[in-house]
Coordinates of C-alpha atoms in Angstrom, one line a residue:
M1 CA 45.8 74.3 23.6
R2 CA 49.5 74.8 24.0
L3 CA 51.1 74.2 27.4
T4 CA 54.6 73.2 26.9
T5 CA 56.9 71.1 29.1
K6 CA 58.1 74.3 30.7
G7 CA 54.8 75.1 32.2
R8 CA 54.0 71.5 33.2
Y9 CA 57.5 71.0 34.8
A10 CA 57.2 74.3 36.7
V11 CA 53.9 73.3 38.2
T12 CA 55.2 69.9 39.0
A13 CA 58.3 71.2 40.7
M14 CA 56.3 73.8 42.7
L15 CA 53.9 71.1 43.9
D16 CA 56.8 69.0 44.9
L17 CA 58.3 71.9 46.8
A18 CA 54.9 72.6 48.5
I19 CA 54.8 69.0 49.7
H20 CA 58.4 68.6 50.8
A21 CA 59.5 72.1 52.1
R22 CA 57.2 72.3 55.0
L23 CA 60.0 71.2 57.4
E24 CA 63.1 72.4 55.6
P25 CA 64.3 73.8 52.3
V26 CA 64.3 71.3 49.4
S27 CA 67.3 70.9 47.0
L28 CA 66.9 70.9 43.3
A29 CA 68.6 67.5 43.3
D30 CA 65.9 66.1 45.4
I31 CA 63.2 67.5 43.1
S32 CA 65.0 66.3 40.1
E33 CA 65.3 62.8 41.4
R34 CA 61.6 62.6 42.5
Q35 CA 60.1 64.2 39.3
S36 CA 62.7 63.0 36.7
I37 CA 63.4 66.6 35.6
S38 CA 67.0 67.5 34.9
I39 CA 68.7 69.8 37.4
S40 CA 69.8 72.3 34.7
Y41 CA 66.2 72.7 33.6
L42 CA 65.0 73.1 37.2
E43 CA 67.8 75.8 37.7
Q44 CA 66.3 77.7 34.8
L45 CA 62.8 77.4 36.0
F46 CA 63.6 78.3 39.6
A47 CA 65.5 81.4 38.5
K48 CA 62.2 82.6 36.9
L49 CA 60.1 81.4 39.9
R50 CA 62.4 83.3 42.2
K51 CA 62.3 86.4 40.1
G52 CA 58.5 86.0 40.1
G53 CA 58.4 86.0 43.9
L54 CA 57.1 82.5 44.2
V55 CA 60.2 80.8 45.7
S56 CA 63.1 81.9 47.9
S57 CA 66.5 80.2 48.2
V58 CA 68.3 79.3 51.3
R59 CA 72.1 79.1 50.9
G60 CA 74.6 76.8 52.8
P61 CA 74.4 73.3 54.2
G62 CA 70.8 72.2 54.3
G63 CA 69.9 74.9 51.8
G64 CA 67.6 74.7 48.9
Y65 CA 64.3 76.3 48.0
Q66 CA 61.1 77.0 49.8
L67 CA 57.9 78.7 48.9
A68 CA 58.0 82.5 49.2
R69 CA 54.5 82.6 50.7
H70 CA 51.9 80.1 51.8
G71 CA 50.7 77.5 49.3
S72 CA 47.1 78.9 49.6
E73 CA 48.5 82.2 48.2
I74 CA 50.2 80.7 45.1
F75 CA 48.0 79.7 42.2
V76 CA 48.8 77.5 39.1
A77 CA 48.4 80.4 36.7
Q78 CA 51.0 82.4 38.6
I79 CA 53.5 79.6 38.2
I80 CA 52.8 79.3 34.5
D81 CA 53.0 83.0 34.1
A82 CA 56.2 83.3 36.1
V83 CA 58.0 80.9 33.6
D84 CA 56.8 83.0 30.6
E85 CA 54.4 80.2 29.5
L86 CA 51.3 81.1 27.6
V87 CA 47.9 79.2 28.0
D88 CA 46.9 79.8 24.4
A89 CA 44.4 77.9 22.3
T90 CA 44.9 80.1 19.3
R91 CA 47.1 79.2 16.4
C92 CA 48.4 82.7 16.2
A93 CA 49.6 83.2 19.8
G94 CA 46.7 85.6 20.3
Q95 CA 48.1 88.0 17.6
G96 CA 45.0 87.7 15.3
D97 CA 47.1 87.0 12.2
C98 CA 46.0 83.3 12.0
Q99 CA 44.8 83.2 8.5
Q100 CA 47.3 84.7 6.0
G101 CA 48.0 87.6 8.3
M102 CA 44.3 88.3 9.1
M103 CA 42.1 87.1 11.9
C104 CA 40.5 83.7 11.4
L105 CA 36.8 83.0 11.7
T106 CA 37.1 81.3 15.2
H107 CA 39.9 83.5 16.6
D108 CA 37.6 85.1 19.3
L109 CA 36.3 81.6 20.3
W110 CA 39.9 80.4 20.9
T111 CA 40.8 83.6 22.6
D112 CA 37.8 83.2 25.0
L113 CA 38.8 79.6 25.7
S114 CA 42.4 80.7 26.5
A115 CA 41.0 83.3 29.0
R116 CA 38.8 80.8 30.6
I117 CA 41.5 78.2 31.0
H118 CA 43.8 80.9 32.6
S119 CA 40.9 82.0 34.9
F120 CA 40.4 78.3 35.9
L121 CA 44.1 77.9 36.7
S122 CA 44.0 81.2 38.6
N123 CA 41.6 79.6 41.1
I124 CA 43.6 76.5 41.9
S125 CA 46.2 77.0 44.7
L126 CA 49.2 74.8 45.5
E127 CA 47.6 74.2 48.8
E128 CA 44.5 72.7 47.2
L129 CA 46.6 70.5 45.0
V130 CA 48.7 69.2 48.0
H131 CA 45.5 68.0 49.6
R132 CA 44.2 66.1 46.6
R133 CA 44.1 62.3 47.4
G134 CA 45.8 61.4 44.2
V135 CA 48.6 63.8 44.8
Q136 CA 49.2 62.6 48.3
A137 CA 49.4 59.0 47.1
V138 CA 51.9 59.8 44.4
A139 CA 54.1 61.8 46.7
L140 CA 54.1 58.9 49.2
R141 CA 55.1 56.5 46.5
Q142 CA 57.9 58.7 45.2
S143 CA 59.2 59.2 48.8
K144 CA 59.2 55.4 49.4
V145 CA 61.1 54.8 46.2
L146 CA 63.8 57.4 47.1
H147 CA 63.8 56.6 50.8
P148 CA 63.0 52.9 51.2
E149 CA 64.2 53.0 54.8
G150 CA 60.7 54.2 55.7
H151 CA 60.9 58.0 55.3
D152 CA 57.4 59.0 56.4
L153 CA 55.7 61.7 54.4
G154 CA 52.5 61.6 56.5
L155 CA 53.5 64.7 58.5
L156 CA 54.4 66.6 55.4
L157 CA 50.9 66.0 53.7
M158 CA 48.7 67.2 56.5

């Protein structure tokens, strides 16, 4: 299955945003620092996420990004789709020209798998991910590394 860095980074950045933007907008610099994703790459991703109606921007001092709607209404597949990523298990990008311009013997199998993966990701919301124990532990560790003075993420993870 092909899910490139673009799709993975978009989901990671959106999850970071869901965790940290509960009290105020989050800057791309903060996401970049926590997730080790370049700011220029995040700018490209967030332009597409904004166009897709998943995030909104706040200008000025204290500005940044926030979710455009509640995390329970944003699903992983929507994020991947918004950045023009394909969840595709075929060798032909679903075109059916996988074997010298013709459909291969297992084309329908891989097409069905791609559809099931997309369906699976369509049922996982950002809110669900935020509440996973492993996600909370990583977010707390990242926050302590960036804010060793004791920044408490406990309120953000509820």
